[in-house]
mmCIF file of C-alpha atoms and ligand atoms in Angstrom:
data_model
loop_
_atom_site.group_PDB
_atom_site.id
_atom_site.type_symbol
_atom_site.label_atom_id
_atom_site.label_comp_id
_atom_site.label_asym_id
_atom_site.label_seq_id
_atom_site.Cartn_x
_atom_site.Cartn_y
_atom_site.Cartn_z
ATOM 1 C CA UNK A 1 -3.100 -29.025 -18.029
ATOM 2 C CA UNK A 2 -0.814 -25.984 -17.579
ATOM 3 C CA UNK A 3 2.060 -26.370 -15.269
ATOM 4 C CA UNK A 4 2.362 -24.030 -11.705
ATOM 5 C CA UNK A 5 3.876 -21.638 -11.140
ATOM 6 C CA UNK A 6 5.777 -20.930 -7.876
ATOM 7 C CA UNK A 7 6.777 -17.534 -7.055
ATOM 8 C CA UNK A 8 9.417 -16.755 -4.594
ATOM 9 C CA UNK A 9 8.863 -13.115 -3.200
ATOM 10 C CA UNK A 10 11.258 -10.851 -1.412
ATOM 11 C CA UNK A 11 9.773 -7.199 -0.045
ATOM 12 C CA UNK A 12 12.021 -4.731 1.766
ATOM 13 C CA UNK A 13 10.982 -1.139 0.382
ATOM 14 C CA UNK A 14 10.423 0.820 3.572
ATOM 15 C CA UNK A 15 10.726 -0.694 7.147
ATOM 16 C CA UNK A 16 8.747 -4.363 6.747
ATOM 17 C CA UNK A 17 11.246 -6.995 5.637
ATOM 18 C CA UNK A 18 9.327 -9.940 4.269
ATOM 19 C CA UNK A 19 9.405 -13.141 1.711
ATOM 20 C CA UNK A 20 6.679 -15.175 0.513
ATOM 21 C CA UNK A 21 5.245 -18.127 -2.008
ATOM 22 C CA UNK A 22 2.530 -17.501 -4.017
ATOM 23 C CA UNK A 23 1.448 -20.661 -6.371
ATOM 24 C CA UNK A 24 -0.237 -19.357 -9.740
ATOM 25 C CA UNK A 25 -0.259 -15.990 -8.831
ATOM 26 C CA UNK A 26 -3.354 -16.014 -6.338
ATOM 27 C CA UNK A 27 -2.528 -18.832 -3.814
ATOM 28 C CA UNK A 28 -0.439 -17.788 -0.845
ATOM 29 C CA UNK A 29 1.253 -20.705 0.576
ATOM 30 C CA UNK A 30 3.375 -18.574 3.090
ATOM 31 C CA UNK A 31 3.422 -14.583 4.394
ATOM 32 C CA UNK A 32 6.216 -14.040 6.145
ATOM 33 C CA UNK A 33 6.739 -10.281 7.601
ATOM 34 C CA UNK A 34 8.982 -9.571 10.322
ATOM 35 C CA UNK A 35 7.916 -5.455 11.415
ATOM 36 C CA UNK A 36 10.286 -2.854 12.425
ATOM 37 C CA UNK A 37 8.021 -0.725 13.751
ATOM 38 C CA UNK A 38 8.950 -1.087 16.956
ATOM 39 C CA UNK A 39 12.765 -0.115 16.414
ATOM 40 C CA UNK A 40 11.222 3.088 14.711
ATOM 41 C CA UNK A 41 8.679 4.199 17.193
ATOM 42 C CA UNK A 42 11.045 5.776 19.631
ATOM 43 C CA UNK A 43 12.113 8.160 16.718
ATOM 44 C CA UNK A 44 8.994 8.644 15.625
ATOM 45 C CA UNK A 45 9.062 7.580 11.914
ATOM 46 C CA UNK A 46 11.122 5.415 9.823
ATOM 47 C CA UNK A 47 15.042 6.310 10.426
ATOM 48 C CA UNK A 48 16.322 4.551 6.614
ATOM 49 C CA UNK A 49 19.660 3.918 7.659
ATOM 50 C CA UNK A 50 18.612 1.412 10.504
ATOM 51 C CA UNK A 51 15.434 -0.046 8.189
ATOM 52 C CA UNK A 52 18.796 -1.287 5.906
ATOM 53 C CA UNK A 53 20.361 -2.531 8.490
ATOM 54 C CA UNK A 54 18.115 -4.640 9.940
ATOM 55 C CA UNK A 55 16.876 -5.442 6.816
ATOM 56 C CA UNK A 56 20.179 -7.106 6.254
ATOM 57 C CA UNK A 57 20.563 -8.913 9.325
ATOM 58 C CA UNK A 58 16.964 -10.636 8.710
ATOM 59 C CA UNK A 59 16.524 -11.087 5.249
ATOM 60 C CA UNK A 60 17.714 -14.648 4.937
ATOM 61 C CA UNK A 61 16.170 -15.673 8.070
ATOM 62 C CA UNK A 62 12.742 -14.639 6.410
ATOM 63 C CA UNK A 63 13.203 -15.901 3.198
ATOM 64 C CA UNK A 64 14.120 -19.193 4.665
ATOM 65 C CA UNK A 65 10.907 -18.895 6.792
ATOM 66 C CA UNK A 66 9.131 -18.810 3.762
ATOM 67 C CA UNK A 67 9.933 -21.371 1.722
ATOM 68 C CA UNK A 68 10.015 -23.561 5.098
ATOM 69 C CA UNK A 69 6.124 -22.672 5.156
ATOM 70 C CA UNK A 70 4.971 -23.451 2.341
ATOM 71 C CA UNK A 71 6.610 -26.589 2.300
ATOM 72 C CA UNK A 72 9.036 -26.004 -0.527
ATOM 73 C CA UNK A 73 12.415 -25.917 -1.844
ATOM 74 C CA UNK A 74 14.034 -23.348 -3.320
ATOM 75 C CA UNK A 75 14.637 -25.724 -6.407
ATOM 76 C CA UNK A 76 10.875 -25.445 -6.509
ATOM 77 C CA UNK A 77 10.273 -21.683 -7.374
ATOM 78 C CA UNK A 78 9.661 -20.723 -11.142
ATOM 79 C CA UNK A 79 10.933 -17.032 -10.323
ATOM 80 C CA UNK A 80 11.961 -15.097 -7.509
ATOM 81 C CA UNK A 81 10.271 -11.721 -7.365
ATOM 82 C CA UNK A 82 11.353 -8.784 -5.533
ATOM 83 C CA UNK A 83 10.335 -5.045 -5.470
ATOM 84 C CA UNK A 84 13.028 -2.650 -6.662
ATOM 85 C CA UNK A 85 11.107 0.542 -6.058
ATOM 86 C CA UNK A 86 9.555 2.858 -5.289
ATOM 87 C CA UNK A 87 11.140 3.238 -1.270
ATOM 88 C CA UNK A 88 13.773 3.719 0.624
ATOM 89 C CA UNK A 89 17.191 2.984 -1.647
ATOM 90 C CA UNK A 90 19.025 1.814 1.000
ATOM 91 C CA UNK A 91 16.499 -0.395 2.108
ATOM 92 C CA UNK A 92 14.538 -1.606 -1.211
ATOM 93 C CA UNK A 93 18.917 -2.115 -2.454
ATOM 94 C CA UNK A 94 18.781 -5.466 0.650
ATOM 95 C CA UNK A 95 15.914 -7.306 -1.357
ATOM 96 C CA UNK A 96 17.270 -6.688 -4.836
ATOM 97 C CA UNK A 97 21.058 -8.104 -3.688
ATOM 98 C CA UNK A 98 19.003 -10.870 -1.767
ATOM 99 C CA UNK A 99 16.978 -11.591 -5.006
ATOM 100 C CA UNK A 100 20.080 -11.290 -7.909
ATOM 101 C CA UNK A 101 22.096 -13.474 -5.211
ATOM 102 C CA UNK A 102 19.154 -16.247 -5.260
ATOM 103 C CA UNK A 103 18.675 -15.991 -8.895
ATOM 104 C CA UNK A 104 22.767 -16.343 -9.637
ATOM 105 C CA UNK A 105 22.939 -18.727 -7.662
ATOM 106 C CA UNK A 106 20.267 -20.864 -8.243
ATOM 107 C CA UNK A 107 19.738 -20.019 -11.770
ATOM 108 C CA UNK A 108 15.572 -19.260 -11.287
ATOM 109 C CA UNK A 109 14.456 -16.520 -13.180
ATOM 110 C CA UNK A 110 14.784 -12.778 -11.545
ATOM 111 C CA UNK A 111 11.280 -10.725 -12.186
ATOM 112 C CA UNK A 112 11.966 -6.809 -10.688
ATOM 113 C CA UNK A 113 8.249 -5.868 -9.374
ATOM 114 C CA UNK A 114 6.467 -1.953 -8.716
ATOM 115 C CA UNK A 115 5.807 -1.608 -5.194
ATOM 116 C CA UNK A 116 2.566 0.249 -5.935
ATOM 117 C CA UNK A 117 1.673 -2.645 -8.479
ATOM 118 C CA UNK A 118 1.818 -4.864 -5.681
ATOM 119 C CA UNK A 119 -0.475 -2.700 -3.385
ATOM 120 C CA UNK A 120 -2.970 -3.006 -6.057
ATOM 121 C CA UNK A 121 -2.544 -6.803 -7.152
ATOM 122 C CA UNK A 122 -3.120 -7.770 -3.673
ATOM 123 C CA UNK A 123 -6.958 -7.373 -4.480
ATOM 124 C CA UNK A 124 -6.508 -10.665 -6.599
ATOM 125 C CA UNK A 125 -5.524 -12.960 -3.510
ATOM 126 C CA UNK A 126 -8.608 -12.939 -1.769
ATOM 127 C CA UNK A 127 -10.973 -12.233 -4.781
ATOM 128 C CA UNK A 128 -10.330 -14.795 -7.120
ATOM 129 C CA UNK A 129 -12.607 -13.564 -9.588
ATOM 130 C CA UNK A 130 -11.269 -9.844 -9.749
ATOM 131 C CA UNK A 131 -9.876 -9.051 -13.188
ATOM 132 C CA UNK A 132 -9.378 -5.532 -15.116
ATOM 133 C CA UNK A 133 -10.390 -3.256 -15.833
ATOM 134 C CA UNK A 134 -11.406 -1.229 -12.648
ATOM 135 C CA UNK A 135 -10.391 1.535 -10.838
ATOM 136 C CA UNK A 136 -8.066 1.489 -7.569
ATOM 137 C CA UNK A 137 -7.526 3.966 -4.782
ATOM 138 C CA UNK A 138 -3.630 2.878 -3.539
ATOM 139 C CA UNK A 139 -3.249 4.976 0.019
ATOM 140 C CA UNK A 140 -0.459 3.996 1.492
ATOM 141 C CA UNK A 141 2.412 5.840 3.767
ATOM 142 C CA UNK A 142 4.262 7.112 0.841
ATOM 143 C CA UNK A 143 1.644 7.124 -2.280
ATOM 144 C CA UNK A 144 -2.196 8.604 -2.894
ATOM 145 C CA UNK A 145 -2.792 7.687 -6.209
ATOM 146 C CA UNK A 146 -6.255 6.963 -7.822
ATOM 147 C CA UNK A 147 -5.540 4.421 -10.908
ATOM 148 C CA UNK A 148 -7.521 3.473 -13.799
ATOM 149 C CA UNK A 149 -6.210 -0.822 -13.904
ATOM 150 C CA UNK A 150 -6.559 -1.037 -17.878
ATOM 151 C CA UNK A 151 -5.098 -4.552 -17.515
ATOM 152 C CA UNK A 152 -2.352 -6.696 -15.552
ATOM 153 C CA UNK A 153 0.578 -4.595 -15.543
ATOM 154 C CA UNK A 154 -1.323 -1.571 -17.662
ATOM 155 C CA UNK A 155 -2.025 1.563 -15.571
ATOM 156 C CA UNK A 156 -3.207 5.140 -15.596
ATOM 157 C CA UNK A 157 -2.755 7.408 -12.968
ATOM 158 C CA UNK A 158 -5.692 9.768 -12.868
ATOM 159 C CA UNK A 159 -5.046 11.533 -9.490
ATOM 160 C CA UNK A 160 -2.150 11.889 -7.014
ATOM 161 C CA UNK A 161 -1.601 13.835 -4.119
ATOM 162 C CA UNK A 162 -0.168 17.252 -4.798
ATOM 163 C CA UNK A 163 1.610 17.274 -1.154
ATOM 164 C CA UNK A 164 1.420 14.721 1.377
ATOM 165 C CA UNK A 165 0.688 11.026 0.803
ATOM 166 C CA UNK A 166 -2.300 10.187 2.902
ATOM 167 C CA UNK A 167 -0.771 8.009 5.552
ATOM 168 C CA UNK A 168 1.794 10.758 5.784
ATOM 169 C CA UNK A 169 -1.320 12.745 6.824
ATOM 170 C CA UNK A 170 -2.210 10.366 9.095
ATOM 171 C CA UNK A 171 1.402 9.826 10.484
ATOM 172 C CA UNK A 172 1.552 13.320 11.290
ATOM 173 C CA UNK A 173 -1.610 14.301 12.896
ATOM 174 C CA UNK A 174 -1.392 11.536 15.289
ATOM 175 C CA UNK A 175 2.161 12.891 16.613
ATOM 176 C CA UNK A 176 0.531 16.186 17.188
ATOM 177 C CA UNK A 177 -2.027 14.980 19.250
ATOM 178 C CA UNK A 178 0.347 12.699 21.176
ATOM 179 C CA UNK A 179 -0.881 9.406 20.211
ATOM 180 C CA UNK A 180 3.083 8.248 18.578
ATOM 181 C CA UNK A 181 3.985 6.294 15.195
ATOM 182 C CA UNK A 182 2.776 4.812 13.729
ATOM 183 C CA UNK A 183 -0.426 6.688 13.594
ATOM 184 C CA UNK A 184 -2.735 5.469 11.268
ATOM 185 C CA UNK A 185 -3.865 2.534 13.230
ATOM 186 C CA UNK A 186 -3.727 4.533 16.325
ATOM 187 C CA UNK A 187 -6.120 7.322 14.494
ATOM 188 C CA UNK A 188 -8.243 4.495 13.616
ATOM 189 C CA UNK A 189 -8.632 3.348 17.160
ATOM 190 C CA UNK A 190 -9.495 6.157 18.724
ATOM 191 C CA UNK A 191 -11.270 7.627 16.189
ATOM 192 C CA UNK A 192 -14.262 5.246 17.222
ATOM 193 C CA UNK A 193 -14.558 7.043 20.476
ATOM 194 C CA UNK A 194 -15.241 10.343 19.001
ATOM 195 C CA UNK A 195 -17.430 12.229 17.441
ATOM 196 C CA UNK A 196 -16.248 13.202 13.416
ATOM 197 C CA UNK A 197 -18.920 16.079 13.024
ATOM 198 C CA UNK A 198 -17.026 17.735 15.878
ATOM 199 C CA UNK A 199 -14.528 19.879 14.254
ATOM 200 C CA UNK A 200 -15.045 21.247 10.793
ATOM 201 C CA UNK A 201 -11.532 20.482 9.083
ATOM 202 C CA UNK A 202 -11.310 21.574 5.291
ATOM 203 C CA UNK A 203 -11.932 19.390 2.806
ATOM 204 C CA UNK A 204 -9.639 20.510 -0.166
ATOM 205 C CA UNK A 205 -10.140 20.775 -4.198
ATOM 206 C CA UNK A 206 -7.363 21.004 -6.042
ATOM 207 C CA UNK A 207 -8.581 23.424 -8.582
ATOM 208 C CA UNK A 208 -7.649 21.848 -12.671
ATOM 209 C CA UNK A 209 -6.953 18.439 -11.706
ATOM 210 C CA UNK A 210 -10.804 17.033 -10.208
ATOM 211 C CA UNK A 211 -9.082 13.811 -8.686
ATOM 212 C CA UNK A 212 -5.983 15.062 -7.434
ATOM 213 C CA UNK A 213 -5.821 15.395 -3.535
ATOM 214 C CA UNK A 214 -3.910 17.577 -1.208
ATOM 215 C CA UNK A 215 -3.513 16.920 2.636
ATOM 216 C CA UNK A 216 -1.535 19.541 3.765
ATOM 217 C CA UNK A 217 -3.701 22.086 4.244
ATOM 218 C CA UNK A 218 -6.081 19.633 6.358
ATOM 219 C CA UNK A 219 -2.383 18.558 8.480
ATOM 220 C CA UNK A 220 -1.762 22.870 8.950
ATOM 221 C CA UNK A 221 -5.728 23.076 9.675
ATOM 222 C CA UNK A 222 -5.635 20.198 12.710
ATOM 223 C CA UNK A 223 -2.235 22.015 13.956
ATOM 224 C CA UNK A 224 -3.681 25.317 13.925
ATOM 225 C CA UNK A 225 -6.882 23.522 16.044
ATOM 226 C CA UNK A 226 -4.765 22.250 18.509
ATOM 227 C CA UNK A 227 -2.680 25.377 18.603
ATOM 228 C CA UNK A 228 -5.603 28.075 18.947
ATOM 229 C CA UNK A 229 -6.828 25.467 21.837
ATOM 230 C CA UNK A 230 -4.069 25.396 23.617
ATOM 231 C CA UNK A 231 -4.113 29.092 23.723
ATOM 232 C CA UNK A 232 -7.012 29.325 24.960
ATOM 233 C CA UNK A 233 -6.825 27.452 27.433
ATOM 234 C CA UNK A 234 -9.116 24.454 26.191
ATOM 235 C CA UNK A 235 -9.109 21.048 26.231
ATOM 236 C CA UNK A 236 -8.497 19.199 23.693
ATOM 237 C CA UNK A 237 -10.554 15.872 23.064
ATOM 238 C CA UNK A 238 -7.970 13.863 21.478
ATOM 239 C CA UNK A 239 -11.044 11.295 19.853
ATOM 240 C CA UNK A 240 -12.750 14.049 18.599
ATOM 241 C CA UNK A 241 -9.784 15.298 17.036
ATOM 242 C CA UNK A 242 -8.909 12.092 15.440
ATOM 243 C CA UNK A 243 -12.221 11.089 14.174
ATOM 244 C CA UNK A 244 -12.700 15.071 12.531
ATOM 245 C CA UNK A 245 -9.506 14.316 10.688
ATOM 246 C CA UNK A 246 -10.433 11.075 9.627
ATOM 247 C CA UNK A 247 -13.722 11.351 8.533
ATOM 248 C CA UNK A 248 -12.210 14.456 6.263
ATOM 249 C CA UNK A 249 -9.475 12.147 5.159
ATOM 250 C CA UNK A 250 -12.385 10.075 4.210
ATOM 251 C CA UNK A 251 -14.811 12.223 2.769
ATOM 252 C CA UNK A 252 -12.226 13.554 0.235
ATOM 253 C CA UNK A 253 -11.016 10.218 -0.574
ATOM 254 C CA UNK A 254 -14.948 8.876 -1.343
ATOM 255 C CA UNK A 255 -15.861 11.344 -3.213
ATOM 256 C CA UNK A 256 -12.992 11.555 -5.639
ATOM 257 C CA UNK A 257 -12.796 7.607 -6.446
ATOM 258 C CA UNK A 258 -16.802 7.588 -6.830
ATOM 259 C CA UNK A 259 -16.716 10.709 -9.357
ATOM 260 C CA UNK A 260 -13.742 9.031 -11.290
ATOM 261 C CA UNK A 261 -15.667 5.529 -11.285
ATOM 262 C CA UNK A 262 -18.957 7.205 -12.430
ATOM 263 C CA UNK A 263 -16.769 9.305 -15.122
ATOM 264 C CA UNK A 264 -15.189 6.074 -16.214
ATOM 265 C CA UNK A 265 -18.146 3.667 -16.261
ATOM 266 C CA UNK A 266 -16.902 1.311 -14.434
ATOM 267 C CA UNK A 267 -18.511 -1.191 -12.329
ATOM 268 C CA UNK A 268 -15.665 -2.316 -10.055
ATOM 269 C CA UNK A 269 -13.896 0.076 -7.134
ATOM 270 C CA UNK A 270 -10.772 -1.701 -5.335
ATOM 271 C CA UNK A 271 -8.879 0.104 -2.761
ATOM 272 C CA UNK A 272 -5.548 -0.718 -1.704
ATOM 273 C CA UNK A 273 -1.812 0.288 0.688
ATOM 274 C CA UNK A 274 -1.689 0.696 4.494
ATOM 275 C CA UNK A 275 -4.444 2.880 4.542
ATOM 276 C CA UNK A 276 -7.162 0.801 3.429
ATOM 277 C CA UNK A 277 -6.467 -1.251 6.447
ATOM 278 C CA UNK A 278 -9.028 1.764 7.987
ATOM 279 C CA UNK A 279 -11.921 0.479 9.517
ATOM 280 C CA UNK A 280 -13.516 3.864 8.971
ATOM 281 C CA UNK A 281 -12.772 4.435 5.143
ATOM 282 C CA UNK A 282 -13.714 0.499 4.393
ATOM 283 C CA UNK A 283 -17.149 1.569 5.426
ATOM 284 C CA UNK A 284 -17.468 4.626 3.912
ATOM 285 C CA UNK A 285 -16.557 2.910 0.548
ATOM 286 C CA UNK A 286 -19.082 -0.279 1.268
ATOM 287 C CA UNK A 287 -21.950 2.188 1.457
ATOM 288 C CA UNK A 288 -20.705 4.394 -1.390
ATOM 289 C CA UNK A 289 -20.006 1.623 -3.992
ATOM 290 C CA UNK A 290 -23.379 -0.026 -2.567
ATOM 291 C CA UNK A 291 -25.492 2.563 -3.208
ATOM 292 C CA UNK A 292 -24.050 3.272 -6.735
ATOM 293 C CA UNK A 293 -24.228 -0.184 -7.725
ATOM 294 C CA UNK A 294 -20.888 -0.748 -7.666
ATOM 295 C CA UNK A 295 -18.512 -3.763 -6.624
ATOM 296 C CA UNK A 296 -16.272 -3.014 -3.752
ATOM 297 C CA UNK A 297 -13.161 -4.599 -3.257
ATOM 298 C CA UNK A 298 -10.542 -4.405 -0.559
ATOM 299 C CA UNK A 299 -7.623 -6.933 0.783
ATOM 300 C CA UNK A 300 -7.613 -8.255 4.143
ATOM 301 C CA UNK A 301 -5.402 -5.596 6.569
ATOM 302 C CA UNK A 302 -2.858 -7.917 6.388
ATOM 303 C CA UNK A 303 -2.283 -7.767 2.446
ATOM 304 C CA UNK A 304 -3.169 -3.879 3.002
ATOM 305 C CA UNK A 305 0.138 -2.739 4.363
ATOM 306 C CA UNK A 306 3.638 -4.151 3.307
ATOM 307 C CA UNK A 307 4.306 -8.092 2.592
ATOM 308 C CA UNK A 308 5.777 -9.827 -0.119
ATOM 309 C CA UNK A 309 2.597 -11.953 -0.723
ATOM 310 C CA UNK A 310 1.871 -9.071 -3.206
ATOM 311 C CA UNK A 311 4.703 -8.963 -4.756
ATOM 312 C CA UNK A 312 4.633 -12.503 -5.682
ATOM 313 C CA UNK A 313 0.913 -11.661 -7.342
ATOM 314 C CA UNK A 314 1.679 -8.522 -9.276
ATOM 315 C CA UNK A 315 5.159 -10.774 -10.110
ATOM 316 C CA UNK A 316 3.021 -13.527 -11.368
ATOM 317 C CA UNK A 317 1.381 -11.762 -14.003
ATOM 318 C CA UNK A 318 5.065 -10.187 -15.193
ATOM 319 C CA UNK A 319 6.096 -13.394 -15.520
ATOM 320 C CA UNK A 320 3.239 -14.870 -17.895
ATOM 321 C CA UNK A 321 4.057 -11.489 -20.096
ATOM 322 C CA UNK A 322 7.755 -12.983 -20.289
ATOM 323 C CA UNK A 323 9.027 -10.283 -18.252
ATOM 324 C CA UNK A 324 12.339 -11.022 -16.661
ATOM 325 C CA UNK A 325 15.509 -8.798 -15.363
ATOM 326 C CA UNK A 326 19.090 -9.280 -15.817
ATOM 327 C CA UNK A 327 21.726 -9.486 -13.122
ATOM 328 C CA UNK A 328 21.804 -5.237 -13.266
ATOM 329 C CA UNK A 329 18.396 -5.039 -12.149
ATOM 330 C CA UNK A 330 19.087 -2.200 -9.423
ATOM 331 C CA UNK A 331 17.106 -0.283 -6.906
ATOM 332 C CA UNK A 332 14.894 2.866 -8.263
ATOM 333 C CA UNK A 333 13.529 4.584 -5.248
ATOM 334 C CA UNK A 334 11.180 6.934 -7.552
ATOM 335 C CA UNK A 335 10.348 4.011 -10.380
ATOM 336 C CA UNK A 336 6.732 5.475 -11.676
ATOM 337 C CA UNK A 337 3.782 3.032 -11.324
ATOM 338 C CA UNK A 338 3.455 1.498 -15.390
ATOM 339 C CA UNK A 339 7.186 2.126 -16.040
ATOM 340 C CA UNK A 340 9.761 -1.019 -16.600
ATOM 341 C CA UNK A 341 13.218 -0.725 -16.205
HETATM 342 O O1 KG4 B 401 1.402 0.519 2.517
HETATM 343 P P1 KG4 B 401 2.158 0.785 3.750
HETATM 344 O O2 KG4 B 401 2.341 -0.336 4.725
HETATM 345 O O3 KG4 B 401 3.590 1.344 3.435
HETATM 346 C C1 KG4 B 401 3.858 2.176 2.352
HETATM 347 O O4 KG4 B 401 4.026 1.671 1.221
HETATM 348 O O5 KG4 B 401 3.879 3.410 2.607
HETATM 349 O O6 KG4 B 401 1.424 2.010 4.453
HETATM 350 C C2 KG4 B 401 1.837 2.519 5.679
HETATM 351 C C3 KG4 B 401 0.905 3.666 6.033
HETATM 352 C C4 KG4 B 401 1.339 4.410 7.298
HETATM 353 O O7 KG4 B 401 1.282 5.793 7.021
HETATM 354 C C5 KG4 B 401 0.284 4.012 8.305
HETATM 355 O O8 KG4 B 401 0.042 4.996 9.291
HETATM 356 C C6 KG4 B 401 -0.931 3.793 7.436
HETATM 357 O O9 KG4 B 401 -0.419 3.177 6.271
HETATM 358 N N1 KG4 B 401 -1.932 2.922 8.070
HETATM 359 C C7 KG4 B 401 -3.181 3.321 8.376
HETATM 360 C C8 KG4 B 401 -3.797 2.227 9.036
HETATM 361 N N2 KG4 B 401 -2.898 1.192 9.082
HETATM 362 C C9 KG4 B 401 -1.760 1.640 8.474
HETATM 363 N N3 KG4 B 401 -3.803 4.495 8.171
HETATM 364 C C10 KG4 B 401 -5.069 4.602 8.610
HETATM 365 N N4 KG4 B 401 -5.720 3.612 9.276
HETATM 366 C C11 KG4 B 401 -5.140 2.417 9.499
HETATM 367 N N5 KG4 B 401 -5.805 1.453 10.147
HETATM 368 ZN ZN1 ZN B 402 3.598 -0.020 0.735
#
């Protein structure tokens, strides 16, 4: 019988600091995130300087948190993971020290992990039976990337955003129409009041590149909207707004990962990042990968936006490879997706 494998995992890229065990790559026997969001909302987006700082001051209280969880020691742990980019430097700079200090001290393995990889490995937790290939659409704050997932660890990027990641897009609109930071989930919300057929926003093509997306121009087109209506003199229906945006957000997004799973032949769609948390793209993609005949996948919203549970998944398959870093392991805030340091 082959012998577990217990993965410590430490998270800190952008403003969630977080640890957590993951037995054998798929079982998460803790998830511990402590948000900032909070301490960010009154500036409206993530200030990096304080994300460090607190970072710091609650790193080793969720770590400990962790391994008190699951019930384990840190003598336990075959490796402790951590993600060293892409991020914030400042901020992803608190997990690495955390990690090389654990692994110095302690003498267990250090394994350096992609944050993107773990946005897309945290398809495995809940669906056991997910392997590669297939084809994932990460959406996340900072990333719009659709990826063929050759194998564990073996990626090719097939489109990317040209400007604006979509959760930027997201971020953005929702401060224009009032409704604060962090705005996906607050788009989300209040998109279910509106109507989406409202407003026409553009849906753009970005002319050589058939799966690359663009959000700016749909970001200038809502601003222009609310602009031209407050000239006017109009109203403006904040739901109806959202739930335009959204649904273009959407539509794009659909129609891109279908074409490239259709061009591809493959049979299984994942979607992953802070994103797919969105209550109206996980239904657009259930009835688009239904009707083609195609599996959907998706994480719970909880392994959607940032956590270290991921991070100990996408670590777990490093690890069988016999991938481990060195005490110089550093931060790399723009580390491509497929590329080891
Ligand atoms: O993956 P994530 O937690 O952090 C990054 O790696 O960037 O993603 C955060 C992004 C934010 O832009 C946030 O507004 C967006 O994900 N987000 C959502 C939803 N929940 C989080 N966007 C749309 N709908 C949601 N329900
Ligand atoms: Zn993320």
């Amino acid at each position: 019988m082959e012998k577990d494998i217990y993965i410590l995992a430490i998270e800190s890229s952008c403003d969630e600091t977080a640890a957590a065990v993951v037995k054998n790559g798929r079982e998460v026997l803790s998830n511990v995130i402590y948000s900032q969001i909070a301490l960010h909302t009154e500036y409206g987006g993530v200030v990096p300087e304080i994300a460090s700082r607190k970072h710091i001051e609650k790193i080793n209280q969720v770590i400990g948190q962790a391994l008190a969880d699951a019930g384990r020691e840190l003598s336990q742990m075959n490796a402790v993971a951590v993600t060293y980019g892409p991020g914030l430097v400042g901020a992803l700079l608190v997990g690495v020290s955390a990690a090389k200090a654990i692994s110095f001290a302690s003498g267990i393995p250090l394994v350096g992990v992609h944050h993107i990889e773990g946005h897309i490995s945290a398809n495995y937790i809940e669906n056991k039976e997910l392997k590669p290939p297939f084809i994932c659409l990460v959406v996340s704050g900072g990333h719009s990337h659709l990826v063929v997932v050759k194998d564990y660890g073996e990626y090719e990027i097939i489109g990317r955003t040209r400007d604006d990641a979509a959760g930027e897009a997201f971020d953005k609109v929702a401060r224009a129409i009032g409704l604060g930071y962090p705005g996906g989930p607050k788009i989300d919300k209040v998109s279910k009041e509106g109507n989406p057929e409202a407003i026409c926003f553009p849906r753009a093509k970005v002319g050589n590149a058939e799966y690359d997306f663009s959000f700016s121009g749909l970001k200038s087109a809502v601003l222009n909207y609310l602009n031209s209506c407050q000239m006017k003199g109009e109203e403006i229906n904040v739901a109806d707004v959202a739930a335009s945006f959204q649904k273009a957000v959407i539509d794009v997004l659909v129609e891109h990962s279908m074409e490239a799973v259709r061009k591809y032949g493959y049979k299984k769609f994942a979607i992953a990042g802070g994103v797919a948390s969105n209550s109206g793209l996980r239904k657009a993609f259930e009835e688009a990968c239904q009707k083609g005949g195609i599996t959907f996948y998706h994480p719970s919203p909880v392994y959607c936006t940032d956590n270290a549970a991921m991070i100990g998944t996408a670590a777990y398959y490093e690890f069988q490879k016999g991938i481990r870093h060195g005490f110089d392991l550093n931060a790399v805030p723009n580390l491509k997706l497929g590329e080891r340091v």
